[in-house]
Coordinates of C-alpha atoms and ligand atoms in Angstrom, one line a residue:
M1 CA 14.1 17.4 2.8
P2 CA 12.4 14.6 0.9
A3 CA 13.8 13.9 -2.6
Y4 CA 11.6 14.1 -5.7
S5 CA 12.9 10.6 -6.7
Y6 CA 14.5 7.9 -4.6
V7 CA 16.1 6.3 -7.7
S8 CA 19.5 4.9 -6.9
H9 CA 21.0 2.9 -9.8
L10 CA 20.5 0.5 -12.7
Y11 CA 21.2 -3.2 -12.2
C12 CA 21.4 -6.3 -14.3
P13 CA 18.9 -9.0 -13.3
K14 CA 21.1 -11.7 -14.9
C15 CA 24.7 -10.9 -13.7
S16 CA 24.0 -8.2 -11.0
K17 CA 26.4 -5.6 -12.5
T18 CA 25.3 -2.1 -11.6
Y19 CA 25.2 1.1 -13.7
S20 CA 24.8 4.8 -12.9
I21 CA 21.5 6.5 -13.3
N22 CA 23.1 9.7 -14.4
E23 CA 24.3 8.7 -17.9
P24 CA 22.6 6.9 -20.8
H25 CA 22.6 3.1 -20.8
N26 CA 21.1 0.5 -22.9
L27 CA 21.7 -3.2 -22.3
C28 CA 24.1 -4.8 -19.7
V29 CA 27.4 -5.9 -21.2
C30 CA 26.0 -9.4 -20.8
G31 CA 23.1 -8.6 -23.1
S32 CA 20.4 -8.5 -20.5
P33 CA 18.0 -5.5 -20.1
L34 CA 18.7 -3.3 -17.1
L35 CA 16.2 -2.7 -14.2
T36 CA 15.9 0.4 -12.1
A37 CA 16.6 0.2 -8.3
Y38 CA 15.3 2.6 -5.6
D39 CA 16.5 3.4 -2.1
L40 CA 13.3 2.0 -0.5
D41 CA 14.8 2.1 3.0
S42 CA 15.1 5.9 2.9
L43 CA 11.8 6.2 1.1
N44 CA 10.0 4.2 3.7
V45 CA 10.7 6.9 6.3
Q46 CA 9.4 9.7 4.1
Y47 CA 6.6 8.2 2.1
Q48 CA 3.1 7.2 3.3
K49 CA -0.1 6.4 1.4
S50 CA -1.4 9.7 2.7
S51 CA 1.5 11.4 0.7
L52 CA -0.6 10.7 -2.4
R53 CA -3.8 12.3 -1.2
D54 CA -3.5 15.8 -2.7
R55 CA -1.6 14.9 -5.9
A56 CA -2.9 15.2 -9.4
P57 CA -4.3 12.1 -11.0
T58 CA -1.4 11.3 -13.3
L59 CA 1.3 8.7 -13.1
W60 CA 3.7 11.3 -11.8
R61 CA 1.9 11.1 -8.4
Y62 CA 4.3 8.2 -7.8
H63 CA 7.4 10.3 -8.6
E64 CA 9.3 9.0 -5.6
L65 CA 9.3 5.6 -7.3
L66 CA 10.1 6.9 -10.8
P67 CA 13.6 7.6 -12.3
V68 CA 13.3 11.3 -13.1
K69 CA 15.2 13.3 -10.5
K70 CA 14.1 16.8 -11.2
E71 CA 10.4 17.8 -11.6
E72 CA 11.3 20.3 -14.3
N73 CA 12.3 17.5 -16.7
I74 CA 8.9 15.9 -16.7
V75 CA 7.2 15.7 -20.1
S76 CA 3.6 15.0 -19.5
M77 CA 0.3 15.1 -21.3
G78 CA -1.8 14.0 -18.3
E79 CA -1.1 10.3 -18.6
G80 CA -2.2 7.9 -15.9
M81 CA -5.1 7.1 -13.5
T82 CA -7.2 5.4 -16.1
P83 CA -10.5 4.0 -14.9
I84 CA -11.1 0.5 -13.7
L85 CA -14.5 -0.4 -15.0
P86 CA -16.7 -3.2 -13.7
M87 CA -17.7 -5.5 -16.6
K88 CA -20.9 -6.7 -15.0
K89 CA -22.6 -8.3 -17.9
L90 CA -19.6 -10.2 -19.0
A91 CA -18.9 -11.3 -15.4
E92 CA -22.4 -12.7 -15.2
E93 CA -22.0 -14.4 -18.6
L94 CA -18.7 -16.0 -17.5
D95 CA -19.8 -16.8 -14.0
I96 CA -17.1 -14.7 -12.2
K97 CA -17.8 -12.8 -9.1
Q98 CA -15.7 -9.8 -10.1
L99 CA -14.5 -9.0 -13.6
T100 CA -13.0 -5.5 -14.2
M101 CA -11.1 -3.8 -17.0
K102 CA -8.5 -1.1 -16.6
D103 CA -9.0 1.0 -19.7
E104 CA -5.7 2.2 -21.0
G105 CA -7.5 3.4 -24.2
L106 CA -8.1 6.6 -22.3
T107 CA -4.4 7.5 -22.3
P108 CA -2.9 10.3 -24.5
T109 CA -2.1 8.8 -27.9
G110 CA -4.8 6.1 -27.3
S111 CA -2.6 3.3 -25.9
F112 CA -0.8 2.5 -22.7
K113 CA 2.5 3.0 -24.6
S114 CA 2.3 6.6 -23.5
R115 CA 3.2 5.6 -19.9
G116 CA 6.5 4.2 -21.1
A117 CA 7.0 7.2 -23.4
A118 CA 6.3 9.8 -20.8
V119 CA 8.8 8.4 -18.3
G120 CA 11.4 7.3 -21.0
V121 CA 11.3 10.7 -22.8
S122 CA 11.4 12.6 -19.5
K123 CA 14.5 10.7 -18.4
A124 CA 16.1 11.1 -21.9
K125 CA 15.5 14.9 -21.5
E126 CA 17.1 14.7 -18.0
L127 CA 20.1 12.9 -19.5
G128 CA 20.5 15.5 -22.2
I129 CA 19.6 13.2 -25.1
K130 CA 18.7 15.0 -28.3
E131 CA 17.9 12.2 -30.8
I132 CA 16.2 8.9 -30.2
A133 CA 15.5 5.9 -32.6
M134 CA 13.2 3.0 -32.2
P135 CA 11.6 0.0 -34.0
T136 CA 7.9 -0.3 -33.3
N137 CA 4.7 -2.1 -34.2
G138 CA 3.0 1.3 -34.3
N139 CA 1.7 2.4 -30.9
A140 CA 5.1 2.8 -29.3
G141 CA 6.4 4.8 -32.2
A142 CA 3.3 7.0 -32.1
A143 CA 3.6 7.6 -28.3
W144 CA 7.4 8.2 -28.3
S145 CA 7.4 10.5 -31.3
L146 CA 4.6 12.7 -29.8
Y147 CA 6.3 12.9 -26.4
A148 CA 9.6 13.5 -28.1
A149 CA 8.1 16.4 -30.0
R150 CA 6.9 17.9 -26.7
A151 CA 10.4 17.5 -25.3
S152 CA 12.1 19.0 -28.4
I153 CA 13.8 15.7 -29.0
T154 CA 14.2 14.4 -32.6
S155 CA 12.8 10.9 -33.2
H156 CA 13.7 8.3 -35.9
I157 CA 11.0 5.6 -36.2
V158 CA 11.0 2.4 -38.2
M159 CA 7.8 0.2 -38.4
P160 CA 6.6 -2.7 -40.5
V161 CA 4.6 -1.6 -43.6
D162 CA 1.5 -3.3 -42.4
A163 CA 1.5 -1.7 -38.9
P164 CA -1.8 0.1 -38.3
I165 CA -2.0 3.2 -40.6
V166 CA -3.3 5.4 -37.8
T167 CA 0.0 5.0 -35.8
R168 CA 2.0 5.8 -38.9
K169 CA 0.0 9.1 -39.2
E170 CA 0.6 9.9 -35.6
C171 CA 4.3 9.7 -36.1
A172 CA 4.0 11.8 -39.2
A173 CA 1.9 14.3 -37.3
A174 CA 4.5 14.5 -34.6
G175 CA 7.2 15.3 -37.2
A176 CA 9.1 12.1 -36.7
D177 CA 11.7 10.8 -39.2
L178 CA 9.5 7.9 -40.2
H179 CA 10.5 4.8 -42.2
L180 CA 8.7 1.6 -43.1
V181 CA 10.2 -1.9 -43.5
N182 CA 8.9 -4.8 -45.5
G183 CA 9.2 -7.1 -42.6
L184 CA 8.6 -7.6 -38.9
I185 CA 9.5 -5.5 -35.8
S186 CA 12.6 -7.7 -35.4
D187 CA 13.7 -6.5 -38.9
A188 CA 13.0 -2.9 -37.9
G189 CA 15.1 -3.5 -34.8
K190 CA 18.1 -4.5 -36.8
I191 CA 17.9 -1.4 -39.0
V192 CA 17.7 0.8 -35.9
A193 CA 20.6 -1.0 -34.3
R194 CA 22.8 -0.3 -37.4
S195 CA 21.6 3.3 -37.6
V196 CA 22.3 4.3 -33.9
E197 CA 25.7 2.8 -34.3
K198 CA 26.3 5.0 -37.3
Y199 CA 24.7 8.3 -36.1
G200 CA 25.1 8.1 -32.3
W201 CA 21.4 8.4 -31.6
F202 CA 20.0 6.9 -28.4
D203 CA 18.3 3.5 -29.0
V204 CA 15.0 3.4 -27.2
S205 CA 13.9 -0.1 -28.4
T206 CA 11.7 -2.0 -26.0
L207 CA 13.9 -3.0 -23.0
K208 CA 17.1 -1.7 -24.6
E209 CA 15.9 1.5 -22.9
P210 CA 15.6 0.9 -19.2
Y211 CA 12.9 3.5 -18.2
R212 CA 10.0 2.4 -20.3
I213 CA 9.4 -0.4 -17.7
E214 CA 9.2 2.2 -15.0
G215 CA 6.5 4.1 -16.9
K216 CA 4.5 0.9 -17.5
K217 CA 5.0 -0.1 -13.9
T218 CA 2.7 2.7 -12.8
M219 CA -0.3 0.5 -14.0
G220 CA 0.6 -1.7 -11.0
F221 CA 0.7 1.3 -8.6
E222 CA -2.7 2.5 -9.9
I223 CA -4.3 -0.9 -9.7
A224 CA -3.2 -1.1 -6.0
E225 CA -4.3 2.4 -5.1
Q226 CA -7.6 2.3 -7.0
L227 CA -8.5 -1.0 -5.3
Q228 CA -7.6 0.4 -1.8
W229 CA -4.4 -1.6 -1.7
K230 CA -6.1 -5.0 -2.1
L231 CA -4.9 -6.7 -5.3
P232 CA -7.1 -8.8 -7.6
D233 CA -6.6 -12.6 -7.7
V234 CA -5.8 -12.6 -11.4
I235 CA -4.5 -10.0 -13.8
L236 CA -4.4 -10.7 -17.6
Y237 CA -2.0 -8.8 -19.9
P238 CA -1.6 -8.9 -23.7
T239 CA 2.0 -9.8 -24.0
G240 CA 4.3 -8.7 -26.8
G241 CA 7.6 -7.5 -25.4
G242 CA 6.1 -8.1 -22.0
V243 CA 7.2 -4.8 -20.6
G244 CA 3.8 -4.1 -18.9
L245 CA 3.8 -7.5 -17.2
I246 CA 7.4 -7.1 -15.9
G247 CA 6.5 -3.6 -14.8
I248 CA 3.3 -4.5 -12.9
Y249 CA 5.2 -7.4 -11.1
K250 CA 8.0 -4.9 -10.2
A251 CA 5.4 -2.4 -9.0
F252 CA 3.8 -4.9 -6.7
K253 CA 7.1 -6.0 -5.3
E254 CA 8.1 -2.4 -4.5
L255 CA 4.8 -1.7 -2.8
M256 CA 5.1 -4.9 -0.8
E257 CA 8.5 -3.9 0.3
L258 CA 7.1 -0.6 1.4
G259 CA 4.4 -2.5 3.3
W260 CA 1.6 -0.8 1.4
I261 CA -0.2 -3.9 0.1
L262 CA -2.6 -5.5 2.6
S263 CA -1.9 -9.1 1.6
S264 CA 1.4 -10.7 0.8
K265 CA -0.2 -12.7 -2.0
M266 CA 0.6 -11.6 -5.6
P267 CA -2.1 -11.7 -8.2
R268 CA -1.6 -14.6 -10.6
L269 CA -0.2 -12.9 -13.7
V270 CA -1.4 -14.2 -17.1
A271 CA 0.4 -13.5 -20.3
V272 CA -2.0 -13.6 -23.3
Q273 CA -0.6 -13.9 -26.8
A274 CA -1.9 -14.5 -30.3
E275 CA -1.9 -18.1 -31.6
E276 CA 0.3 -17.2 -34.5
C277 CA 2.8 -15.4 -32.3
A278 CA 3.1 -17.2 -29.0
P279 CA 6.7 -17.7 -28.0
I280 CA 6.1 -17.0 -24.3
V281 CA 3.1 -19.4 -24.3
E282 CA 5.2 -22.1 -25.9
A283 CA 8.0 -21.6 -23.4
Y284 CA 5.5 -21.7 -20.5
K285 CA 4.0 -25.0 -21.8
Q286 CA 7.5 -26.5 -21.8
G287 CA 8.4 -25.1 -18.4
K288 CA 11.3 -23.1 -19.9
T289 CA 12.8 -19.9 -18.5
S290 CA 13.4 -18.3 -21.9
S291 CA 11.6 -18.3 -25.3
E292 CA 12.6 -19.2 -28.9
F293 CA 12.2 -16.9 -31.9
W294 CA 8.8 -17.4 -33.5
P295 CA 9.1 -17.6 -37.2
E296 CA 6.6 -15.9 -39.6
S297 CA 4.5 -14.4 -36.8
R298 CA 1.3 -12.6 -37.7
T299 CA -1.8 -11.3 -35.9
A300 CA -4.3 -8.5 -36.2
A301 CA -3.4 -7.7 -32.6
F302 CA -0.4 -5.8 -33.9
G303 CA 0.9 -4.7 -30.5
I304 CA 1.6 -8.3 -29.5
N305 CA 3.3 -9.3 -32.7
V306 CA 6.7 -9.8 -31.1
P307 CA 8.5 -13.0 -32.2
K308 CA 11.2 -12.8 -29.5
A309 CA 11.2 -10.5 -26.5
L310 CA 14.5 -9.4 -24.9
G311 CA 12.9 -9.7 -21.5
D312 CA 11.3 -13.1 -22.1
F313 CA 13.0 -14.5 -19.0
L314 CA 11.6 -11.7 -16.8
V315 CA 8.1 -12.3 -18.2
L316 CA 8.4 -16.1 -17.5
E317 CA 9.8 -15.4 -14.0
A318 CA 6.8 -13.2 -13.2
I319 CA 4.4 -15.9 -14.4
Y320 CA 6.1 -18.7 -12.5
E321 CA 6.6 -16.7 -9.3
T322 CA 3.0 -15.6 -9.1
G323 CA 1.5 -19.0 -10.1
G324 CA 0.2 -17.5 -13.3
C325 CA 0.0 -19.0 -16.7
A326 CA 0.2 -18.1 -20.5
V327 CA -2.5 -18.5 -23.0
A328 CA -2.7 -18.2 -26.8
I329 CA -5.9 -17.1 -28.7
D330 CA -6.4 -17.3 -32.5
D331 CA -7.2 -14.2 -34.5
A332 CA -10.8 -15.2 -35.4
R333 CA -11.6 -15.5 -31.7
I334 CA -9.9 -12.3 -30.9
L335 CA -11.9 -10.3 -33.4
K336 CA -15.1 -12.1 -32.4
E337 CA -14.5 -11.2 -28.8
Q338 CA -13.7 -7.6 -29.7
R339 CA -17.2 -7.3 -31.2
H340 CA -18.8 -9.1 -28.3
V341 CA -17.2 -7.1 -25.5
T342 CA -17.8 -3.8 -27.3
R343 CA -21.5 -4.5 -27.9
T344 CA -22.0 -6.0 -24.5
E345 CA -20.3 -3.4 -22.4
G346 CA -20.0 -0.4 -24.7
T347 CA -16.3 -0.3 -24.4
F348 CA -14.6 -0.2 -27.8
I349 CA -11.5 -2.2 -26.9
C350 CA -8.5 -3.0 -29.1
P351 CA -7.8 -6.5 -30.4
E352 CA -5.0 -7.0 -27.9
G353 CA -7.4 -6.3 -25.0
A354 CA -10.0 -8.5 -26.6
A355 CA -7.6 -11.5 -26.5
L356 CA -7.8 -11.2 -22.7
F357 CA -11.5 -11.7 -22.5
S358 CA -11.2 -14.8 -24.7
A359 CA -8.5 -16.0 -22.4
V360 CA -10.7 -15.4 -19.4
R361 CA -13.4 -17.5 -21.1
E362 CA -11.0 -20.3 -21.7
L363 CA -9.4 -20.3 -18.2
R364 CA -12.9 -20.2 -16.7
E365 CA -14.0 -23.2 -18.7
D366 CA -10.8 -25.0 -17.6
R367 CA -11.6 -24.0 -14.0
W368 CA -8.2 -22.3 -13.7
I369 CA -10.2 -19.1 -12.9
K370 CA -12.7 -19.9 -10.1
P371 CA -16.1 -18.2 -9.7
N372 CA -14.9 -16.4 -6.6
D373 CA -11.7 -14.9 -8.2
S374 CA -11.5 -11.2 -8.8
V375 CA -10.2 -10.8 -12.3
L376 CA -8.7 -7.7 -13.9
C377 CA -8.0 -7.3 -17.7
L378 CA -5.8 -4.6 -19.0
N379 CA -7.2 -3.1 -22.2
T380 CA -4.0 -1.6 -23.5
G381 CA -5.5 0.6 -26.2
M382 CA -8.6 2.1 -27.8
G383 CA -10.5 0.2 -30.5
I384 CA -10.7 3.4 -32.6
K385 CA -7.0 2.9 -33.5
Y386 CA -7.9 -0.3 -35.4
P387 CA -10.8 0.7 -37.7
E388 CA -9.9 -2.2 -40.1
T389 CA -10.9 -4.8 -37.4
I390 CA -14.6 -3.8 -37.5
E391 CA -16.9 -4.0 -40.5
A392 CA -19.6 -1.4 -40.8
N393 CA -22.3 -2.4 -43.1
A394 CA -24.9 0.2 -43.6
S395 CA -27.5 0.9 -46.3
V396 CA -27.3 4.3 -48.1
L397 CA -30.5 6.2 -48.0
K398 CA -31.7 9.1 -50.1
P399 CA -32.8 12.2 -48.3
G400 CA -36.5 11.8 -47.7
D401 CA -36.4 8.0 -47.2
T402 CA -37.7 6.4 -44.1
L403 CA -36.2 3.3 -42.4
Ligands
PLP1 C1 2.7 -2.7 -27.3 C2 1.3 -3.2 -27.0 C3 1.1 -4.4 -26.3 C4 2.2 -5.2 -25.7 O1 2.9 -4.5 -24.8 P1 4.3 -5.1 -24.1 O2 4.4 -4.5 -22.8 O3 5.4 -4.8 -25.1 O4 4.1 -6.6 -24.0 C5 -0.2 -4.7 -26.0 N1 -1.2 -4.0 -26.5 C6 -1.1 -2.9 -27.2 C7 -2.2 -2.1 -27.7 C8 0.2 -2.4 -27.5 O5 0.4 -1.3 -28.3
ZN2 ZN1 24.4 -8.4 -17.0

């Protein structure tokens, strides 16, 4: 009988040590994040593209390649299968044959963090975990605390005081044990590390928890399936911890191993960061394989305000291996682009997503993107979550006035 999941074990991409999938793990003893391996040889026999045909349009349609072993452990709010929208007017403006946007704003909780939360929380439930703790810039805390509520798991969330207020309210609404820190996500991370040590909670920090990548990887599966297994030439991703980029790269590699992708050419993966928080871009410029801590980082694109990512070496590997690149955009341009894209295409995107379109503009001017390239931007969240990024000037009328 076919298994629900073909997950086999966790492994360390740095030192190759392996770990069991049936007990909770965080980092490898060597300090590296762990990745999830699947028994692709057995799966190959059971699994065809046609297997997907009658499945619901959620990320769980790829359950064979996800780490949850029993269907009954799934905690879902219908996440996944977000639309890929043609951005025709922008394509014309930028002189690109095909410019599309996968809109993750249409995910439960309003950001793509729900993908990681859905899979991470489901696996936590399967492992019998009762309490989780995490540092966050907002969206991850919102997503994890809401999914945890659904799974009857207690969540402890620590976020910077200036993280978007909406995300704070989402955590409160979910009944999370919420705390603010006068500092950065890295400071929140240290508080969480000390607290899990003291109370024995499970640390679900970005990449300290192995299954968030697996959730985010489903963006790659969907891109492939939605585009009839022909991948775009270029994919741009707003990079903080880089989990999505690592995940998409992993997804394409798994699909290629299964022989589902029609070409062996990987899309060129582009990491986009904010100019005042650009550790990956700096490392890329210097041809390095890991990044340095970025002091005093700040940006309105809060989801990518990550001064040092645990998985930086994996992000850089994905960029180098696919012939991609890394680009930094300043906040003034990000906010200007957010308005421009929103009024041109009617898609109210988040600042993180807006940075991508500025990057496309720049890479097109530098001729790194060619007119014939098909280009896909991942808008990672909805603009509605960042009301402070848009000014709404309006006159106040008296009833009976005319415009
Ligand atoms: C978290 C976040 C990002 C960055 O995601 P990573 O996978 O950690 O790089 C980008 N955009 C938004 C809206 C986010 O919330
Ligand atoms: Zn290791």
